[in-house]
Amino acid sequence: MQALLNPQEVANLLGVSASWVYANKARIGFITIGTAVRFESDDVTRYAQSRKRGPQHEERKWESQSDTGKSAAVGSSRKRTTVSDINARLQAPRKGKSRQTNTPHRATLQ
């Protein structure tokens, strides 16, 4: 059996607070002995590895969507909306009836 780590030791290993460790203990995997919460170092290492982002293997490189060819598929590429597009839409006359508001008028006191 491997040595068990307390929440503060796990916090130090992961670079987070002990309260974060308590709040996320189910994600990491924990053991209770009485009321004490303990963690196996293999579980902590496995959790840290599962949170790793980016290329995980040397042969796999970062790709942008344009590199993968996904944007070249028919019907999937969209023109980006620019500020001038938005301004043109806002200034264009609206089709159909104008929307009327039912705002009650304030009564004047005399």
PDB file of N, CA and C in Angstrom:
ATOM      1  N   MET A   1       0.851  -1.184   0.000  1.00  0.00           N
ATOM      2  CA  MET A   1       0.000   0.000   0.000  1.00  0.00           C
ATOM      3  C   MET A   1       0.888   1.236   0.000  1.00  0.00           C
ATOM      4  N   GLN A   2       0.502   2.195  -0.803  1.00  0.00           N
ATOM      5  CA  GLN A   2       1.275   3.430  -0.891  1.00  0.00           C
ATOM      6  C   GLN A   2       0.890   4.400   0.224  1.00  0.00           C
ATOM      7  N   ALA A   3       1.744   5.362   0.450  1.00  0.00           N
ATOM      8  CA  ALA A   3       1.488   6.346   1.497  1.00  0.00           C
ATOM      9  C   ALA A   3       0.303   7.218   1.116  1.00  0.00           C
ATOM     10  N   LEU A   4      -0.487   7.577   2.104  1.00  0.00           N
ATOM     11  CA  LEU A   4      -1.651   8.419   1.862  1.00  0.00           C
ATOM     12  C   LEU A   4      -1.285   9.877   2.115  1.00  0.00           C
ATOM     13  N   LEU A   5      -1.884  10.758   1.322  1.00  0.00           N
ATOM     14  CA  LEU A   5      -1.624  12.194   1.433  1.00  0.00           C
ATOM     15  C   LEU A   5      -2.835  12.879   2.054  1.00  0.00           C
ATOM     16  N   ASN A   6      -2.565  13.876   2.896  1.00  0.00           N
ATOM     17  CA  ASN A   6      -3.668  14.653   3.450  1.00  0.00           C
ATOM     18  C   ASN A   6      -4.017  15.780   2.465  1.00  0.00           C
ATOM     19  N   PRO A   7      -5.149  16.439   2.660  1.00  0.00           N
ATOM     20  CA  PRO A   7      -5.576  17.475   1.715  1.00  0.00           C
ATOM     21  C   PRO A   7      -4.557  18.605   1.527  1.00  0.00           C
ATOM     22  N   GLN A   8      -3.851  18.998   2.573  1.00  0.00           N
ATOM     23  CA  GLN A   8      -2.866  20.065   2.436  1.00  0.00           C
ATOM     24  C   GLN A   8      -1.701  19.626   1.554  1.00  0.00           C
ATOM     25  N   GLU A   9      -1.272  18.378   1.675  1.00  0.00           N
ATOM     26  CA  GLU A   9      -0.191  17.865   0.828  1.00  0.00           C
ATOM     27  C   GLU A   9      -0.634  17.804  -0.638  1.00  0.00           C
ATOM     28  N   VAL A  10      -1.887  17.403  -0.864  1.00  0.00           N
ATOM     29  CA  VAL A  10      -2.420  17.380  -2.230  1.00  0.00           C
ATOM     30  C   VAL A  10      -2.490  18.799  -2.778  1.00  0.00           C
ATOM     31  N   ALA A  11      -2.929  19.731  -1.944  1.00  0.00           N
ATOM     32  CA  ALA A  11      -3.002  21.134  -2.359  1.00  0.00           C
ATOM     33  C   ALA A  11      -1.628  21.648  -2.769  1.00  0.00           C
ATOM     34  N   ASN A  12      -0.609  21.311  -2.009  1.00  0.00           N
ATOM     35  CA  ASN A  12       0.747  21.741  -2.337  1.00  0.00           C
ATOM     36  C   ASN A  12       1.222  21.131  -3.656  1.00  0.00           C
ATOM     37  N   LEU A  13       0.903  19.854  -3.879  1.00  0.00           N
ATOM     38  CA  LEU A  13       1.305  19.191  -5.126  1.00  0.00           C
ATOM     39  C   LEU A  13       0.625  19.798  -6.346  1.00  0.00           C
ATOM     40  N   LEU A  14      -0.671  20.111  -6.218  1.00  0.00           N
ATOM     41  CA  LEU A  14      -1.431  20.632  -7.348  1.00  0.00           C
ATOM     42  C   LEU A  14      -1.363  22.151  -7.481  1.00  0.00           C
ATOM     43  N   GLY A  15      -0.865  22.814  -6.456  1.00  0.00           N
ATOM     44  CA  GLY A  15      -0.772  24.270  -6.505  1.00  0.00           C
ATOM     45  C   GLY A  15      -2.115  24.954  -6.317  1.00  0.00           C
ATOM     46  N   VAL A  16      -2.962  24.365  -5.498  1.00  0.00           N
ATOM     47  CA  VAL A  16      -4.283  24.925  -5.213  1.00  0.00           C
ATOM     48  C   VAL A  16      -4.462  25.011  -3.698  1.00  0.00           C
ATOM     49  N   SER A  17      -5.593  25.536  -3.270  1.00  0.00           N
ATOM     50  CA  SER A  17      -5.841  25.642  -1.830  1.00  0.00           C
ATOM     51  C   SER A  17      -6.407  24.328  -1.292  1.00  0.00           C
ATOM     52  N   ALA A  18      -6.297  24.151   0.010  1.00  0.00           N
ATOM     53  CA  ALA A  18      -6.842  22.951   0.646  1.00  0.00           C
ATOM     54  C   ALA A  18      -8.361  22.922   0.521  1.00  0.00           C
ATOM     55  N   SER A  19      -9.009  24.085   0.553  1.00  0.00           N
ATOM     56  CA  SER A  19     -10.467  24.113   0.390  1.00  0.00           C
ATOM     57  C   SER A  19     -10.867  23.648  -1.007  1.00  0.00           C
ATOM     58  N   TRP A  20     -10.053  23.964  -2.021  1.00  0.00           N
ATOM     59  CA  TRP A  20     -10.318  23.481  -3.381  1.00  0.00           C
ATOM     60  C   TRP A  20     -10.223  21.956  -3.410  1.00  0.00           C
ATOM     61  N   VAL A  21      -9.230  21.416  -2.721  1.00  0.00           N
ATOM     62  CA  VAL A  21      -9.061  19.959  -2.680  1.00  0.00           C
ATOM     63  C   VAL A  21     -10.291  19.310  -2.050  1.00  0.00           C
ATOM     64  N   TYR A  22     -10.769  19.857  -0.932  1.00  0.00           N
ATOM     65  CA  TYR A  22     -11.970  19.309  -0.288  1.00  0.00           C
ATOM     66  C   TYR A  22     -13.174  19.383  -1.230  1.00  0.00           C
ATOM     67  N   ALA A  23     -13.332  20.510  -1.928  1.00  0.00           N
ATOM     68  CA  ALA A  23     -14.478  20.688  -2.814  1.00  0.00           C
ATOM     69  C   ALA A  23     -14.428  19.748  -4.017  1.00  0.00           C
ATOM     70  N   ASN A  24     -13.233  19.338  -4.438  1.00  0.00           N
ATOM     71  CA  ASN A  24     -13.070  18.509  -5.633  1.00  0.00           C
ATOM     72  C   ASN A  24     -12.572  17.102  -5.320  1.00  0.00           C
ATOM     73  N   LYS A  25     -12.710  16.677  -4.085  1.00  0.00           N
ATOM     74  CA  LYS A  25     -12.173  15.382  -3.669  1.00  0.00           C
ATOM     75  C   LYS A  25     -12.777  14.216  -4.444  1.00  0.00           C
ATOM     76  N   ALA A  26     -14.039  14.322  -4.845  1.00  0.00           N
ATOM     77  CA  ALA A  26     -14.673  13.231  -5.594  1.00  0.00           C
ATOM     78  C   ALA A  26     -14.062  13.088  -6.984  1.00  0.00           C
ATOM     79  N   ARG A  27     -13.631  14.195  -7.571  1.00  0.00           N
ATOM     80  CA  ARG A  27     -12.982  14.139  -8.884  1.00  0.00           C
ATOM     81  C   ARG A  27     -11.604  13.492  -8.789  1.00  0.00           C
ATOM     82  N   ILE A  28     -10.925  13.753  -7.721  1.00  0.00           N
ATOM     83  CA  ILE A  28      -9.566  13.228  -7.543  1.00  0.00           C
ATOM     84  C   ILE A  28      -9.616  11.766  -7.124  1.00  0.00           C
ATOM     85  N   GLY A  29     -10.525  11.440  -6.253  1.00  0.00           N
ATOM     86  CA  GLY A  29     -10.604  10.100  -5.660  1.00  0.00           C
ATOM     87  C   GLY A  29     -10.027  10.171  -4.255  1.00  0.00           C
ATOM     88  N   PHE A  30     -10.771   9.748  -3.272  1.00  0.00           N
ATOM     89  CA  PHE A  30     -10.327   9.906  -1.890  1.00  0.00           C
ATOM     90  C   PHE A  30     -10.713   8.706  -1.044  1.00  0.00           C
ATOM     91  N   ILE A  31     -10.117   8.660   0.127  1.00  0.00           N
ATOM     92  CA  ILE A  31     -10.377   7.610   1.114  1.00  0.00           C
ATOM     93  C   ILE A  31     -10.733   8.313   2.415  1.00  0.00           C
ATOM     94  N   THR A  32     -11.721   7.783   3.122  1.00  0.00           N
ATOM     95  CA  THR A  32     -12.013   8.321   4.449  1.00  0.00           C
ATOM     96  C   THR A  32     -11.629   7.284   5.493  1.00  0.00           C
ATOM     97  N   ILE A  33     -10.963   7.760   6.495  1.00  0.00           N
ATOM     98  CA  ILE A  33     -10.613   6.936   7.648  1.00  0.00           C
ATOM     99  C   ILE A  33     -11.187   7.675   8.842  1.00  0.00           C
ATOM    100  N   GLY A  34     -12.319   7.189   9.301  1.00  0.00           N
ATOM    101  CA  GLY A  34     -13.053   7.950  10.315  1.00  0.00           C
ATOM    102  C   GLY A  34     -13.572   9.208   9.640  1.00  0.00           C
ATOM    103  N   THR A  35     -13.192  10.346  10.179  1.00  0.00           N
ATOM    104  CA  THR A  35     -13.580  11.615   9.551  1.00  0.00           C
ATOM    105  C   THR A  35     -12.453  12.214   8.727  1.00  0.00           C
ATOM    106  N   ALA A  36     -11.281  11.562   8.732  1.00  0.00           N
ATOM    107  CA  ALA A  36     -10.124  12.074   7.989  1.00  0.00           C
ATOM    108  C   ALA A  36     -10.245  11.742   6.507  1.00  0.00           C
ATOM    109  N   VAL A  37      -9.918  12.704   5.668  1.00  0.00           N
ATOM    110  CA  VAL A  37      -9.916  12.518   4.221  1.00  0.00           C
ATOM    111  C   VAL A  37      -8.468  12.358   3.770  1.00  0.00           C
ATOM    112  N   ARG A  38      -8.200  11.290   3.022  1.00  0.00           N
ATOM    113  CA  ARG A  38      -6.845  11.024   2.529  1.00  0.00           C
ATOM    114  C   ARG A  38      -6.890  10.678   1.049  1.00  0.00           C
ATOM    115  N   PHE A  39      -5.767  10.865   0.375  1.00  0.00           N
ATOM    116  CA  PHE A  39      -5.661  10.637  -1.053  1.00  0.00           C
ATOM    117  C   PHE A  39      -4.464   9.757  -1.360  1.00  0.00           C
ATOM    118  N   GLU A  40      -4.624   8.835  -2.312  1.00  0.00           N
ATOM    119  CA  GLU A  40      -3.485   8.045  -2.781  1.00  0.00           C
ATOM    120  C   GLU A  40      -2.736   8.860  -3.823  1.00  0.00           C
ATOM    121  N   SER A  41      -1.412   8.833  -3.767  1.00  0.00           N
ATOM    122  CA  SER A  41      -0.611   9.651  -4.682  1.00  0.00           C
ATOM    123  C   SER A  41      -0.862   9.279  -6.142  1.00  0.00           C
ATOM    124  N   ASP A  42      -1.125   8.004  -6.435  1.00  0.00           N
ATOM    125  CA  ASP A  42      -1.419   7.600  -7.818  1.00  0.00           C
ATOM    126  C   ASP A  42      -2.699   8.270  -8.323  1.00  0.00           C
ATOM    127  N   ASP A  43      -3.702   8.396  -7.451  1.00  0.00           N
ATOM    128  CA  ASP A  43      -4.951   9.061  -7.840  1.00  0.00           C
ATOM    129  C   ASP A  43      -4.722  10.540  -8.121  1.00  0.00           C
ATOM    130  N   VAL A  44      -3.890  11.179  -7.308  1.00  0.00           N
ATOM    131  CA  VAL A  44      -3.586  12.596  -7.503  1.00  0.00           C
ATOM    132  C   VAL A  44      -2.846  12.784  -8.827  1.00  0.00           C
ATOM    133  N   THR A  45      -1.873  11.928  -9.104  1.00  0.00           N
ATOM    134  CA  THR A  45      -1.123  11.996 -10.362  1.00  0.00           C
ATOM    135  C   THR A  45      -2.041  11.754 -11.548  1.00  0.00           C
ATOM    136  N   ARG A  46      -2.915  10.766 -11.453  1.00  0.00           N
ATOM    137  CA  ARG A  46      -3.863  10.457 -12.531  1.00  0.00           C
ATOM    138  C   ARG A  46      -4.785  11.648 -12.782  1.00  0.00           C
ATOM    139  N   TYR A  47      -5.258  12.282 -11.706  1.00  0.00           N
ATOM    140  CA  TYR A  47      -6.123  13.452 -11.865  1.00  0.00           C
ATOM    141  C   TYR A  47      -5.376  14.578 -12.574  1.00  0.00           C
ATOM    142  N   ALA A  48      -4.151  14.849 -12.138  1.00  0.00           N
ATOM    143  CA  ALA A  48      -3.364  15.923 -12.750  1.00  0.00           C
ATOM    144  C   ALA A  48      -3.136  15.643 -14.239  1.00  0.00           C
ATOM    145  N   GLN A  49      -2.852  14.399 -14.599  1.00  0.00           N
ATOM    146  CA  GLN A  49      -2.649  14.041 -16.007  1.00  0.00           C
ATOM    147  C   GLN A  49      -3.939  14.198 -16.809  1.00  0.00           C
ATOM    148  N   SER A  50      -5.070  13.910 -16.198  1.00  0.00           N
ATOM    149  CA  SER A  50      -6.341  14.024 -16.916  1.00  0.00           C
ATOM    150  C   SER A  50      -6.709  15.469 -17.206  1.00  0.00           C
ATOM    151  N   ARG A  51      -6.155  16.403 -16.453  1.00  0.00           N
ATOM    152  CA  ARG A  51      -6.452  17.814 -16.649  1.00  0.00           C
ATOM    153  C   ARG A  51      -5.508  18.466 -17.643  1.00  0.00           C
ATOM    154  N   LYS A  52      -4.529  17.736 -18.122  1.00  0.00           N
ATOM    155  CA  LYS A  52      -3.532  18.272 -19.049  1.00  0.00           C
ATOM    156  C   LYS A  52      -4.190  18.631 -20.367  1.00  0.00           C
ATOM    157  N   ARG A  53      -3.825  19.757 -20.926  1.00  0.00           N
ATOM    158  CA  ARG A  53      -4.374  20.221 -22.195  1.00  0.00           C
ATOM    159  C   ARG A  53      -3.240  20.444 -23.182  1.00  0.00           C
ATOM    160  N   GLY A  54      -3.590  20.393 -24.457  1.00  0.00           N
ATOM    161  CA  GLY A  54      -2.597  20.605 -25.504  1.00  0.00           C
ATOM    162  C   GLY A  54      -2.143  19.289 -26.078  1.00  0.00           C
ATOM    163  N   PRO A  55      -1.102  19.336 -26.916  1.00  0.00           N
ATOM    164  CA  PRO A  55      -0.618  18.095 -27.523  1.00  0.00           C
ATOM    165  C   PRO A  55      -0.139  17.127 -26.457  1.00  0.00           C
ATOM    166  N   GLN A  56      -0.583  15.898 -26.541  1.00  0.00           N
ATOM    167  CA  GLN A  56      -0.204  14.918 -25.550  1.00  0.00           C
ATOM    168  C   GLN A  56       0.873  13.974 -26.067  1.00  0.00           C
ATOM    169  N   HIS A  57       1.082  13.983 -27.386  1.00  0.00           N
ATOM    170  CA  HIS A  57       2.095  13.132 -27.987  1.00  0.00           C
ATOM    171  C   HIS A  57       2.930  13.981 -28.931  1.00  0.00           C
ATOM    172  N   GLU A  58       4.172  13.627 -29.099  1.00  0.00           N
ATOM    173  CA  GLU A  58       5.046  14.428 -29.955  1.00  0.00           C
ATOM    174  C   GLU A  58       4.576  14.464 -31.398  1.00  0.00           C
ATOM    175  N   GLU A  59       4.027  13.356 -31.913  1.00  0.00           N
ATOM    176  CA  GLU A  59       3.616  13.334 -33.305  1.00  0.00           C
ATOM    177  C   GLU A  59       2.363  14.165 -33.558  1.00  0.00           C
ATOM    178  N   ARG A  60       1.607  14.471 -32.520  1.00  0.00           N
ATOM    179  CA  ARG A  60       0.410  15.287 -32.680  1.00  0.00           C
ATOM    180  C   ARG A  60       0.767  16.746 -32.479  1.00  0.00           C
ATOM    181  N   LYS A  61       0.458  17.572 -33.451  1.00  0.00           N
ATOM    182  CA  LYS A  61       0.769  19.000 -33.395  1.00  0.00           C
ATOM    183  C   LYS A  61      -0.510  19.797 -33.209  1.00  0.00           C
ATOM    184  N   TRP A  62      -0.350  21.023 -32.764  1.00  0.00           N
ATOM    185  CA  TRP A  62      -1.501  21.911 -32.646  1.00  0.00           C
ATOM    186  C   TRP A  62      -2.061  22.156 -34.031  1.00  0.00           C
ATOM    187  N   GLU A  63      -3.389  22.153 -34.140  1.00  0.00           N
ATOM    188  CA  GLU A  63      -4.035  22.392 -35.420  1.00  0.00           C
ATOM    189  C   GLU A  63      -5.056  23.504 -35.266  1.00  0.00           C
ATOM    190  N   SER A  64      -5.146  24.305 -36.293  1.00  0.00           N
ATOM    191  CA  SER A  64      -6.250  25.246 -36.322  1.00  0.00           C
ATOM    192  C   SER A  64      -7.346  24.602 -37.151  1.00  0.00           C
ATOM    193  N   GLN A  65      -8.535  25.145 -37.091  1.00  0.00           N
ATOM    194  CA  GLN A  65      -9.635  24.550 -37.833  1.00  0.00           C
ATOM    195  C   GLN A  65      -9.344  24.584 -39.328  1.00  0.00           C
ATOM    196  N   SER A  66      -8.651  25.610 -39.799  1.00  0.00           N
ATOM    197  CA  SER A  66      -8.344  25.685 -41.231  1.00  0.00           C
ATOM    198  C   SER A  66      -7.323  24.623 -41.633  1.00  0.00           C
ATOM    199  N   ASP A  67      -6.454  24.206 -40.706  1.00  0.00           N
ATOM    200  CA  ASP A  67      -5.474  23.172 -41.014  1.00  0.00           C
ATOM    201  C   ASP A  67      -6.111  21.799 -41.162  1.00  0.00           C
ATOM    202  N   THR A  68      -7.212  21.567 -40.497  1.00  0.00           N
ATOM    203  CA  THR A  68      -7.816  20.241 -40.515  1.00  0.00           C
ATOM    204  C   THR A  68      -8.692  20.006 -41.725  1.00  0.00           C
ATOM    205  N   GLY A  69      -8.984  21.063 -42.477  1.00  0.00           N
ATOM    206  CA  GLY A  69      -9.827  20.916 -43.650  1.00  0.00           C
ATOM    207  C   GLY A  69     -11.303  20.954 -43.332  1.00  0.00           C
ATOM    208  N   LYS A  70     -11.677  21.139 -42.082  1.00  0.00           N
ATOM    209  CA  LYS A  70     -13.090  21.166 -41.710  1.00  0.00           C
ATOM    210  C   LYS A  70     -13.788  22.370 -42.319  1.00  0.00           C
ATOM    211  N   SER A  71     -13.097  23.491 -42.414  1.00  0.00           N
ATOM    212  CA  SER A  71     -13.741  24.683 -42.947  1.00  0.00           C
ATOM    213  C   SER A  71     -13.942  24.584 -44.448  1.00  0.00           C
ATOM    214  N   ALA A  72     -13.295  23.650 -45.124  1.00  0.00           N
ATOM    215  CA  ALA A  72     -13.433  23.510 -46.564  1.00  0.00           C
ATOM    216  C   ALA A  72     -14.666  22.705 -46.950  1.00  0.00           C
ATOM    217  N   ALA A  73     -15.329  22.091 -45.992  1.00  0.00           N
ATOM    218  CA  ALA A  73     -16.513  21.293 -46.291  1.00  0.00           C
ATOM    219  C   ALA A  73     -17.620  22.191 -46.812  1.00  0.00           C
ATOM    220  N   VAL A  74     -18.445  21.679 -47.696  1.00  0.00           N
ATOM    221  CA  VAL A  74     -19.502  22.455 -48.323  1.00  0.00           C
ATOM    222  C   VAL A  74     -20.503  22.914 -47.269  1.00  0.00           C
ATOM    223  N   GLY A  75     -20.787  24.208 -47.287  1.00  0.00           N
ATOM    224  CA  GLY A  75     -21.805  24.757 -46.405  1.00  0.00           C
ATOM    225  C   GLY A  75     -21.359  24.990 -44.979  1.00  0.00           C
ATOM    226  N   SER A  76     -20.137  24.661 -44.639  1.00  0.00           N
ATOM    227  CA  SER A  76     -19.754  24.821 -43.242  1.00  0.00           C
ATOM    228  C   SER A  76     -18.973  26.096 -42.986  1.00  0.00           C
ATOM    229  N   SER A  77     -18.486  26.750 -44.059  1.00  0.00           N
ATOM    230  CA  SER A  77     -17.720  27.965 -43.811  1.00  0.00           C
ATOM    231  C   SER A  77     -18.670  29.146 -43.725  1.00  0.00           C
ATOM    232  N   ARG A  78     -18.437  30.000 -42.758  1.00  0.00           N
ATOM    233  CA  ARG A  78     -19.267  31.173 -42.565  1.00  0.00           C
ATOM    234  C   ARG A  78     -18.382  32.394 -42.611  1.00  0.00           C
ATOM    235  N   LYS A  79     -18.914  33.438 -43.200  1.00  0.00           N
ATOM    236  CA  LYS A  79     -18.207  34.704 -43.213  1.00  0.00           C
ATOM    237  C   LYS A  79     -18.254  35.286 -41.810  1.00  0.00           C
ATOM    238  N   ARG A  80     -17.159  35.826 -41.368  1.00  0.00           N
ATOM    239  CA  ARG A  80     -17.148  36.448 -40.051  1.00  0.00           C
ATOM    240  C   ARG A  80     -17.935  37.742 -40.076  1.00  0.00           C
ATOM    241  N   THR A  81     -18.680  37.995 -39.039  1.00  0.00           N
ATOM    242  CA  THR A  81     -19.447  39.228 -38.920  1.00  0.00           C
ATOM    243  C   THR A  81     -18.518  40.328 -38.438  1.00  0.00           C
ATOM    244  N   THR A  82     -18.518  41.433 -39.167  1.00  0.00           N
ATOM    245  CA  THR A  82     -17.664  42.556 -38.802  1.00  0.00           C
ATOM    246  C   THR A  82     -18.514  43.674 -38.213  1.00  0.00           C
ATOM    247  N   VAL A  83     -17.870  44.671 -37.669  1.00  0.00           N
ATOM    248  CA  VAL A  83     -18.562  45.810 -37.092  1.00  0.00           C
ATOM    249  C   VAL A  83     -19.358  46.533 -38.172  1.00  0.00           C
ATOM    250  N   SER A  84     -18.782  46.668 -39.375  1.00  0.00           N
ATOM    251  CA  SER A  84     -19.511  47.353 -40.447  1.00  0.00           C
ATOM    252  C   SER A  84     -20.750  46.562 -40.867  1.00  0.00           C
ATOM    253  N   ASP A  85     -20.699  45.221 -40.804  1.00  0.00           N
ATOM    254  CA  ASP A  85     -21.886  44.411 -41.094  1.00  0.00           C
ATOM    255  C   ASP A  85     -22.991  44.718 -40.084  1.00  0.00           C
ATOM    256  N   ILE A  86     -22.626  44.780 -38.816  1.00  0.00           N
ATOM    257  CA  ILE A  86     -23.601  45.051 -37.760  1.00  0.00           C
ATOM    258  C   ILE A  86     -24.191  46.445 -37.924  1.00  0.00           C
ATOM    259  N   ASN A  87     -23.324  47.434 -38.201  1.00  0.00           N
ATOM    260  CA  ASN A  87     -23.817  48.800 -38.395  1.00  0.00           C
ATOM    261  C   ASN A  87     -24.761  48.880 -39.586  1.00  0.00           C
ATOM    262  N   ALA A  88     -24.454  48.176 -40.665  1.00  0.00           N
ATOM    263  CA  ALA A  88     -25.324  48.183 -41.843  1.00  0.00           C
ATOM    264  C   ALA A  88     -26.673  47.568 -41.512  1.00  0.00           C
ATOM    265  N   ARG A  89     -26.689  46.517 -40.732  1.00  0.00           N
ATOM    266  CA  ARG A  89     -27.957  45.883 -40.343  1.00  0.00           C
ATOM    267  C   ARG A  89     -28.784  46.800 -39.454  1.00  0.00           C
ATOM    268  N   LEU A  90     -28.116  47.529 -38.574  1.00  0.00           N
ATOM    269  CA  LEU A  90     -28.828  48.431 -37.685  1.00  0.00           C
ATOM    270  C   LEU A  90     -29.428  49.612 -38.431  1.00  0.00           C
ATOM    271  N   GLN A  91     -28.759  50.081 -39.504  1.00  0.00           N
ATOM    272  CA  GLN A  91     -29.225  51.242 -40.248  1.00  0.00           C
ATOM    273  C   GLN A  91     -30.207  50.878 -41.348  1.00  0.00           C
ATOM    274  N   ALA A  92     -30.290  49.621 -41.706  1.00  0.00           N
ATOM    275  CA  ALA A  92     -31.203  49.197 -42.768  1.00  0.00           C
ATOM    276  C   ALA A  92     -32.641  49.377 -42.311  1.00  0.00           C
ATOM    277  N   PRO A  93     -33.532  49.784 -43.240  1.00  0.00           N
ATOM    278  CA  PRO A  93     -34.940  49.930 -42.848  1.00  0.00           C
ATOM    279  C   PRO A  93     -35.525  48.569 -42.502  1.00  0.00           C
ATOM    280  N   ARG A  94     -36.355  48.568 -41.490  1.00  0.00           N
ATOM    281  CA  ARG A  94     -36.963  47.307 -41.057  1.00  0.00           C
ATOM    282  C   ARG A  94     -38.108  46.944 -41.975  1.00  0.00           C
ATOM    283  N   LYS A  95     -38.250  45.664 -42.232  1.00  0.00           N
ATOM    284  CA  LYS A  95     -39.351  45.175 -43.055  1.00  0.00           C
ATOM    285  C   LYS A  95     -40.558  44.938 -42.164  1.00  0.00           C
ATOM    286  N   GLY A  96     -41.737  45.130 -42.725  1.00  0.00           N
ATOM    287  CA  GLY A  96     -42.945  44.851 -41.963  1.00  0.00           C
ATOM    288  C   GLY A  96     -43.371  46.048 -41.137  1.00  0.00           C
ATOM    289  N   LYS A  97     -44.331  45.821 -40.272  1.00  0.00           N
ATOM    290  CA  LYS A  97     -44.881  46.885 -39.438  1.00  0.00           C
ATOM    291  C   LYS A  97     -43.882  47.297 -38.361  1.00  0.00           C
ATOM    292  N   SER A  98     -43.944  48.553 -37.999  1.00  0.00           N
ATOM    293  CA  SER A  98     -43.119  48.985 -36.877  1.00  0.00           C
ATOM    294  C   SER A  98     -43.796  48.524 -35.597  1.00  0.00           C
ATOM    295  N   ARG A  99     -43.014  48.231 -34.645  1.00  0.00           N
ATOM    296  CA  ARG A  99     -43.521  47.683 -33.397  1.00  0.00           C
ATOM    297  C   ARG A  99     -44.032  48.818 -32.518  1.00  0.00           C
ATOM    298  N   GLN A 100     -45.255  48.688 -32.054  1.00  0.00           N
ATOM    299  CA  GLN A 100     -45.825  49.701 -31.174  1.00  0.00           C
ATOM    300  C   GLN A 100     -45.660  49.264 -29.732  1.00  0.00           C
ATOM    301  N   THR A 101     -45.399  50.220 -28.896  1.00  0.00           N
ATOM    302  CA  THR A 101     -45.250  49.897 -27.479  1.00  0.00           C
ATOM    303  C   THR A 101     -46.528  50.267 -26.751  1.00  0.00           C
ATOM    304  N   ASN A 102     -46.843  49.518 -25.758  1.00  0.00           N
ATOM    305  CA  ASN A 102     -48.024  49.772 -24.934  1.00  0.00           C
ATOM    306  C   ASN A 102     -47.604  50.366 -23.595  1.00  0.00           C
ATOM    307  N   THR A 103     -46.828  51.416 -23.662  1.00  0.00           N
ATOM    308  CA  THR A 103     -46.368  52.055 -22.448  1.00  0.00           C
ATOM    309  C   THR A 103     -47.478  52.946 -21.904  1.00  0.00           C
ATOM    310  N   PRO A 104     -47.905  52.721 -20.683  1.00  0.00           N
ATOM    311  CA  PRO A 104     -48.978  53.569 -20.134  1.00  0.00           C
ATOM    312  C   PRO A 104     -48.465  55.000 -19.914  1.00  0.00           C
ATOM    313  N   HIS A 105     -49.363  55.947 -20.179  1.00  0.00           N
ATOM    314  CA  HIS A 105     -49.008  57.355 -19.941  1.00  0.00           C
ATOM    315  C   HIS A 105     -49.212  57.664 -18.473  1.00  0.00           C
ATOM    316  N   ARG A 106     -48.378  58.508 -17.942  1.00  0.00           N
ATOM    317  CA  ARG A 106     -48.518  58.901 -16.541  1.00  0.00           C
ATOM    318  C   ARG A 106     -49.660  59.892 -16.393  1.00  0.00           C
ATOM    319  N   ALA A 107     -50.426  59.701 -15.396  1.00  0.00           N
ATOM    320  CA  ALA A 107     -51.514  60.640 -15.109  1.00  0.00           C
ATOM    321  C   ALA A 107     -50.909  61.892 -14.478  1.00  0.00           C
ATOM    322  N   THR A 108     -51.432  63.005 -14.892  1.00  0.00           N
ATOM    323  CA  THR A 108     -50.926  64.264 -14.307  1.00  0.00           C
ATOM    324  C   THR A 108     -51.828  64.653 -13.146  1.00  0.00           C
ATOM    325  N   LEU A 109     -51.210  65.044 -12.083  1.00  0.00           N
ATOM    326  CA  LEU A 109     -51.967  65.490 -10.904  1.00  0.00           C
ATOM    327  C   LEU A 109     -52.190  66.987 -11.005  1.00  0.00           C
ATOM    328  N   GLN A 110     -53.391  67.421 -10.671  1.00  0.00           N
ATOM    329  CA  GLN A 110     -53.681  68.865 -10.725  1.00  0.00           C
ATOM    330  C   GLN A 110     -54.037  69.397  -9.371  1.00  0.00           C
TER     331      GLN A 110
END
